[in-house]
Coordinates of C-alpha atoms in Angstrom, one line a residue:
M1 CA 250.7 -34.4 152.6
K2 CA 252.7 -36.6 150.2
T3 CA 255.7 -34.3 150.6
K4 CA 255.5 -34.8 154.4
L5 CA 255.3 -38.5 154.0
L6 CA 258.2 -38.6 151.7
M7 CA 260.3 -36.5 154.1
L8 CA 259.4 -38.8 156.9
M9 CA 260.4 -41.9 154.9
L10 CA 263.7 -40.3 154.0
F11 CA 264.2 -39.3 157.7
C12 CA 263.5 -42.8 158.9
L13 CA 265.9 -44.2 156.2
S14 CA 268.6 -42.0 157.5
I15 CA 267.9 -43.2 161.1
G16 CA 268.2 -46.8 159.8
L17 CA 271.5 -46.1 158.2
Q18 CA 272.8 -44.6 161.4
Q19 CA 271.6 -47.6 163.4
V20 CA 273.6 -49.9 161.1
Q21 CA 276.7 -48.1 162.3
A22 CA 275.7 -48.1 165.9
L23 CA 274.6 -51.8 166.0
Q24 CA 276.4 -54.8 164.7
D25 CA 274.3 -58.0 164.5
V26 CA 276.2 -60.9 165.9
T27 CA 273.3 -63.3 166.4
E28 CA 274.5 -65.9 164.0
T29 CA 278.0 -65.8 165.4
Y30 CA 277.0 -66.5 169.0
I31 CA 273.5 -67.8 169.4
I32 CA 272.7 -71.4 168.3
N33 CA 269.2 -71.9 166.8
P34 CA 268.1 -68.3 167.6
S35 CA 264.6 -68.6 166.1
F36 CA 264.0 -72.3 166.9
E37 CA 264.0 -73.4 163.3
E38 CA 266.4 -76.3 163.7
G39 CA 265.2 -79.7 165.0
D40 CA 267.1 -83.0 165.0
G41 CA 269.5 -83.1 162.0
D42 CA 268.6 -80.6 159.3
I43 CA 264.8 -81.0 159.6
P44 CA 262.8 -79.0 162.2
T45 CA 260.9 -81.2 164.5
Y46 CA 258.1 -80.6 167.0
W47 CA 259.8 -82.7 169.7
G48 CA 263.5 -82.4 169.4
F49 CA 264.5 -82.6 173.1
D50 CA 267.1 -85.1 174.2
S51 CA 267.2 -86.9 177.5
A52 CA 269.0 -84.1 179.2
G53 CA 266.3 -81.6 178.2
V54 CA 268.4 -79.9 175.5
F55 CA 266.9 -78.7 172.2
K56 CA 269.4 -77.6 169.6
G57 CA 271.5 -75.2 171.6
W58 CA 268.8 -74.6 174.3
Y59 CA 268.6 -76.1 177.8
V60 CA 264.9 -76.8 178.8
S61 CA 264.2 -77.2 182.5
H62 CA 260.9 -79.0 181.9
P63 CA 260.7 -80.8 178.5
A64 CA 257.4 -82.5 179.3
I65 CA 255.5 -79.2 179.1
S66 CA 257.6 -77.7 176.3
Y67 CA 257.0 -77.7 172.6
N68 CA 258.6 -76.5 169.3
N69 CA 255.9 -76.0 166.6
D70 CA 254.5 -73.6 164.0
E71 CA 251.4 -72.6 166.0
A72 CA 251.8 -68.8 166.0
D73 CA 250.4 -66.0 163.9
D74 CA 252.3 -63.9 161.3
T75 CA 254.2 -62.0 164.0
K76 CA 256.5 -65.0 164.3
T77 CA 259.9 -65.1 162.5
G78 CA 260.3 -68.1 160.1
T79 CA 258.2 -71.2 160.6
Y80 CA 258.7 -72.4 164.2
I81 CA 258.4 -71.0 167.7
F82 CA 259.1 -72.4 171.2
G83 CA 256.6 -72.4 174.0
I84 CA 255.3 -74.1 177.1
W85 CA 252.0 -75.3 178.3
G86 CA 250.7 -76.9 181.5
N87 CA 251.1 -76.5 185.2
S88 CA 254.6 -75.0 185.3
A89 CA 256.9 -74.6 188.2
D90 CA 260.1 -72.5 188.0
Y91 CA 260.7 -72.8 184.3
E92 CA 263.7 -71.8 182.2
V93 CA 264.8 -72.2 178.6
S94 CA 268.3 -70.9 178.2
Q95 CA 271.6 -71.0 176.3
I96 CA 275.2 -70.3 177.4
I97 CA 277.1 -68.1 175.0
Q98 CA 280.8 -68.9 175.3
N99 CA 283.7 -66.5 175.0
L100 CA 281.6 -63.4 174.2
P101 CA 284.1 -60.5 173.7
A102 CA 284.0 -57.4 175.9
G103 CA 281.5 -54.8 174.9
T104 CA 277.9 -53.5 175.3
Y105 CA 275.2 -55.8 173.8
L106 CA 271.5 -55.6 173.0
L107 CA 269.7 -58.9 173.5
S108 CA 266.1 -59.2 172.4
C109 CA 263.4 -61.8 171.7
D110 CA 259.8 -61.8 170.8
M111 CA 257.2 -63.2 173.2
T112 CA 253.4 -63.6 173.5
V113 CA 251.5 -64.3 176.8
P114 CA 247.9 -65.4 176.6
T115 CA 245.2 -63.2 178.2
N116 CA 244.9 -64.0 182.0
N117 CA 248.1 -66.0 182.0
M118 CA 250.6 -63.4 183.2
T119 CA 252.8 -64.5 186.1
T120 CA 256.5 -63.6 185.7
Q121 CA 257.4 -64.3 182.0
R122 CA 260.6 -62.5 181.3
L123 CA 263.7 -62.3 179.1
F124 CA 266.9 -62.6 181.1
A125 CA 270.7 -62.5 180.6
G126 CA 273.8 -62.4 182.8
N127 CA 276.5 -64.3 184.6
A128 CA 278.1 -64.6 188.0
T129 CA 280.4 -61.6 187.3
I130 CA 278.0 -59.0 186.1
G131 CA 274.8 -60.4 187.7
Y132 CA 271.5 -60.9 185.9
K133 CA 269.2 -58.6 184.2
A134 CA 265.6 -59.3 183.3
Q135 CA 262.8 -57.6 181.4
Y136 CA 259.3 -58.7 182.3
F137 CA 256.7 -58.9 179.6
A138 CA 254.2 -56.7 181.5
E139 CA 254.0 -54.5 184.5
S140 CA 251.2 -56.8 185.7
S141 CA 253.8 -59.4 186.6
L142 CA 252.7 -61.1 189.8
D143 CA 256.2 -60.9 191.4
T144 CA 259.8 -60.0 190.8
V145 CA 262.5 -62.6 191.5
P146 CA 265.3 -61.7 193.9
G147 CA 268.8 -61.5 192.3
E148 CA 267.7 -60.0 189.0
E149 CA 268.0 -56.3 188.0
Y150 CA 264.7 -55.9 186.2
S151 CA 262.6 -53.6 184.0
Y152 CA 259.2 -54.0 182.3
A153 CA 258.5 -54.1 178.6
G154 CA 255.1 -52.7 179.4
H155 CA 253.0 -54.8 177.0
E156 CA 249.3 -55.6 177.3
V157 CA 248.6 -59.2 178.1
D158 CA 246.3 -59.8 175.2
G159 CA 247.6 -63.0 173.5
N160 CA 245.2 -65.5 172.0
G161 CA 247.5 -68.5 172.3
G162 CA 249.1 -67.8 168.9
G163 CA 250.2 -64.3 169.2
P164 CA 250.8 -61.5 168.8
L165 CA 254.5 -61.8 169.6
K166 CA 256.0 -58.6 171.1
P167 CA 259.6 -57.5 171.6
L168 CA 261.6 -57.6 174.9
S169 CA 265.1 -56.4 175.2
I170 CA 268.0 -56.0 177.6
I171 CA 271.2 -54.0 177.3
L172 CA 274.3 -55.3 179.2
T173 CA 278.0 -54.7 179.3
L174 CA 280.9 -57.1 179.6
D175 CA 284.1 -55.5 180.8
Q176 CA 286.1 -58.5 179.6
A177 CA 285.5 -61.6 177.5
D178 CA 283.2 -64.0 179.3
S179 CA 280.3 -66.4 179.0
L180 CA 276.8 -65.2 179.1
V181 CA 273.6 -67.1 179.9
I182 CA 270.5 -65.9 177.9
G183 CA 266.9 -67.1 177.8
V184 CA 263.4 -66.8 179.2
R185 CA 262.2 -67.6 182.7
T186 CA 258.7 -68.0 184.2
N187 CA 257.1 -69.1 187.4
G188 CA 253.8 -71.0 187.6
S189 CA 251.5 -72.5 190.2
R190 CA 254.1 -75.0 191.4
T191 CA 256.7 -72.3 192.0
A192 CA 259.1 -72.8 194.9
I193 CA 260.5 -69.2 194.9
C194 CA 257.4 -67.0 194.4
D195 CA 254.3 -66.3 196.6
T196 CA 252.7 -69.7 196.4
A197 CA 249.5 -68.5 198.0
V198 CA 248.9 -66.3 194.9
F199 CA 250.4 -68.6 192.3
N200 CA 248.6 -71.8 193.4
K201 CA 245.3 -70.2 192.3
L202 CA 246.5 -69.8 188.7
G203 CA 246.2 -73.2 187.1
G204 CA 248.3 -73.2 184.0
A205 CA 249.2 -69.5 184.1
G206 CA 252.8 -68.8 183.2
W207 CA 252.5 -69.9 179.6
F208 CA 254.4 -68.2 176.8
K209 CA 255.6 -68.6 173.3
I210 CA 258.9 -67.1 172.1
D211 CA 260.8 -66.5 168.9
N212 CA 263.5 -64.5 167.2
F213 CA 266.4 -64.1 169.7
Q214 CA 268.8 -61.5 168.5
L215 CA 272.1 -60.3 169.8
S216 CA 273.8 -57.1 168.6
L217 CA 277.0 -55.4 169.6
I218 CA 276.4 -51.7 170.4
E219 CA 279.5 -50.1 168.9
D220 CA 278.6 -46.6 170.0
L221 CA 276.2 -46.5 172.9
D222 CA 275.7 -42.7 172.7
A223 CA 274.9 -43.0 169.0
Y224 CA 272.5 -45.8 169.8
Y225 CA 270.6 -43.8 172.3
D226 CA 270.6 -40.7 170.0
D227 CA 269.1 -42.9 167.3
M228 CA 266.3 -43.9 169.7
V229 CA 265.5 -40.3 170.4
R230 CA 265.5 -39.3 166.7
A231 CA 263.2 -42.2 165.9
E232 CA 260.7 -40.9 168.4
V233 CA 260.9 -37.4 166.9
A234 CA 260.3 -39.0 163.5
W235 CA 257.0 -40.4 164.8
L236 CA 256.0 -37.0 166.1
D237 CA 256.8 -35.5 162.7
S238 CA 254.4 -38.0 161.0
F239 CA 251.4 -36.1 162.5
D240 CA 250.0 -33.0 160.8
V241 CA 249.4 -30.6 163.7
D242 CA 246.7 -28.9 161.7
L243 CA 244.6 -32.1 162.0
L244 CA 245.1 -32.3 165.8
P245 CA 243.5 -30.5 168.8
L246 CA 245.2 -27.2 169.2
G247 CA 246.8 -28.0 172.5
Y248 CA 249.1 -30.6 171.0
A249 CA 251.3 -28.2 169.0
P250 CA 253.1 -26.7 172.0
I251 CA 253.4 -30.1 173.6
I252 CA 255.1 -31.5 170.4
D253 CA 257.4 -28.5 170.2
S254 CA 258.4 -28.9 173.8
V255 CA 259.1 -32.6 173.3
K256 CA 261.3 -31.9 170.3
I257 CA 263.3 -29.3 172.3
Q258 CA 263.7 -32.0 175.0
A259 CA 264.8 -34.5 172.4
Q260 CA 267.5 -32.2 171.1
T261 CA 268.7 -31.5 174.6
L262 CA 269.1 -35.2 175.2
I263 CA 271.0 -35.7 171.9
D264 CA 273.3 -32.8 172.7
G265 CA 273.8 -33.7 176.3
T266 CA 275.1 -36.6 178.4
E267 CA 272.0 -37.9 180.1
T268 CA 271.8 -41.3 181.7
S269 CA 270.3 -44.3 179.9
E270 CA 267.4 -44.3 182.4
T271 CA 266.5 -40.7 181.5
I272 CA 266.6 -41.5 177.8
L273 CA 264.5 -44.6 178.1
A274 CA 262.0 -42.8 180.3
F275 CA 261.8 -40.1 177.5
V276 CA 261.2 -42.8 174.9
D277 CA 258.4 -44.3 177.0
D278 CA 256.8 -40.9 177.4
V279 CA 256.9 -40.1 173.7
E280 CA 255.5 -43.5 172.8
S281 CA 252.6 -42.8 175.1
L282 CA 252.2 -39.4 173.5
V283 CA 252.3 -40.9 170.0
E284 CA 249.5 -43.3 171.0
E285 CA 247.4 -40.4 172.3
L286 CA 248.1 -38.4 169.1
G287 CA 246.8 -41.3 167.0
L288 CA 243.6 -41.3 169.0
A289 CA 243.4 -37.5 168.9
A290 CA 243.8 -37.5 165.1
T291 CA 240.9 -40.0 164.8
A292 CA 238.8 -37.9 167.1
F293 CA 239.6 -34.8 165.1
E294 CA 238.4 -36.5 161.9
T295 CA 235.3 -37.9 163.6
L296 CA 234.3 -34.5 165.0
N297 CA 234.9 -32.8 161.7
N298 CA 232.5 -35.3 160.0
Y299 CA 229.9 -34.6 162.6
F300 CA 230.2 -30.9 162.1
L301 CA 229.7 -31.4 158.3
Q302 CA 226.7 -33.6 159.0
A303 CA 225.2 -31.0 161.3
Q304 CA 225.8 -28.2 158.8
D305 CA 224.1 -30.2 156.0
L306 CA 221.1 -30.8 158.2
M307 CA 220.7 -27.2 159.2
E308 CA 221.2 -25.9 155.6
N309 CA 219.4 -28.5 153.5
T310 CA 216.6 -29.9 155.6
D311 CA 213.5 -28.5 157.2
F312 CA 212.8 -30.1 160.6
E313 CA 211.8 -29.1 164.1
G314 CA 214.7 -28.9 166.5
K315 CA 217.1 -26.9 164.4
A316 CA 217.6 -24.5 167.4
E317 CA 218.5 -27.5 169.6
L318 CA 221.0 -28.7 167.0
E319 CA 222.5 -25.3 166.5
F320 CA 222.9 -25.1 170.3
G321 CA 224.6 -28.5 170.4
V322 CA 227.0 -27.5 167.6
N323 CA 227.9 -24.3 169.3
E324 CA 228.5 -26.1 172.6
A325 CA 230.7 -28.7 170.8
A326 CA 232.6 -25.9 169.1
S327 CA 233.3 -24.1 172.3
L328 CA 234.8 -27.3 173.8
V329 CA 237.4 -27.6 171.0
A330 CA 238.1 -23.9 170.3
A331 CA 240.5 -23.4 173.2
E332 CA 244.2 -23.3 172.4
T333 CA 244.7 -25.9 175.2
S334 CA 242.2 -28.4 173.8
L335 CA 243.3 -32.0 173.9
L336 CA 241.9 -35.5 173.2
A337 CA 239.5 -35.4 176.2
D338 CA 237.9 -32.1 174.9
F339 CA 237.3 -33.6 171.5
E340 CA 235.8 -36.8 172.9
A341 CA 233.4 -34.6 175.0
A342 CA 232.5 -32.5 171.9
I343 CA 231.8 -35.7 169.9
V344 CA 229.3 -36.8 172.6
V345 CA 227.6 -33.4 172.6
I346 CA 227.2 -33.0 168.8
R347 CA 226.3 -36.7 168.3
Q348 CA 223.5 -36.3 170.8
A349 CA 222.4 -33.1 169.2
I350 CA 222.2 -34.7 165.8
R351 CA 220.2 -37.7 167.1
A352 CA 217.8 -35.5 169.1

């Protein structure tokens, strides 16, 4: 097991080195106050907005419901974050990057949305030439705004007011040097552009906290996407298939073959991103399956100990339950659901 972990660490390190070549961090060159650490002068302040609603590089559409403070958990970067509270309308915090050279860029930030407060919180970027792209925090967004090419980060809306902050990102291309508007938008109960019949019922919904804007030049887009695929394969390699339900081994093998096909081919970015989403869902399921495997194994050991080392009525019923549970997981196609069903059976047999 230690050997496998070492191999995984070395593999991930090699991925990281390749990503350094594919991505060039240009945040400090082009984004002012990217992590909201700078207030008036050299000292961060909680209320550093001027009369025009500008806060150290950032335009703020509604300063009265905006804040810059340290009230976030350890998923923040540095000390301070930026956020809004209150009955928001059509809100924007943004910055104009001037004279950004031609190229393909990755823009990202971290965001948290409190539970039951999702409206249309989204990262956005663009200009009049290339249009605007947006990535919504969650697929439960109440609306999408016309004029934006959009995607979803797919996060759960489970924030507690202080975090956790989760990543959003956009890839966009400039064919020539141009300015670029970046930032975050949201719409609340006083919106003028969304379905007011729905939004008026939301009170203060639309709140968010953000941090850690980053801008990277993607020097080789194909290499960047290849790195994404390799990183997903590395996650799969971190699982010991001998400690998973039997049905996952052929699934993992099939995904690895698909990954190599993507790396060797010229698939579209949409295809690659869909593959990454699918693998991330599979990795989440594998984690649950590994836990179920361990739990079931412990129940089998407990049942074996009861049958071999104790004298009690009901051994026949326990043995029947063990055999039934074993039959559920013995199939070469067994998956998480089969192990979860087996856990229920053997647990009930032990308690009977």
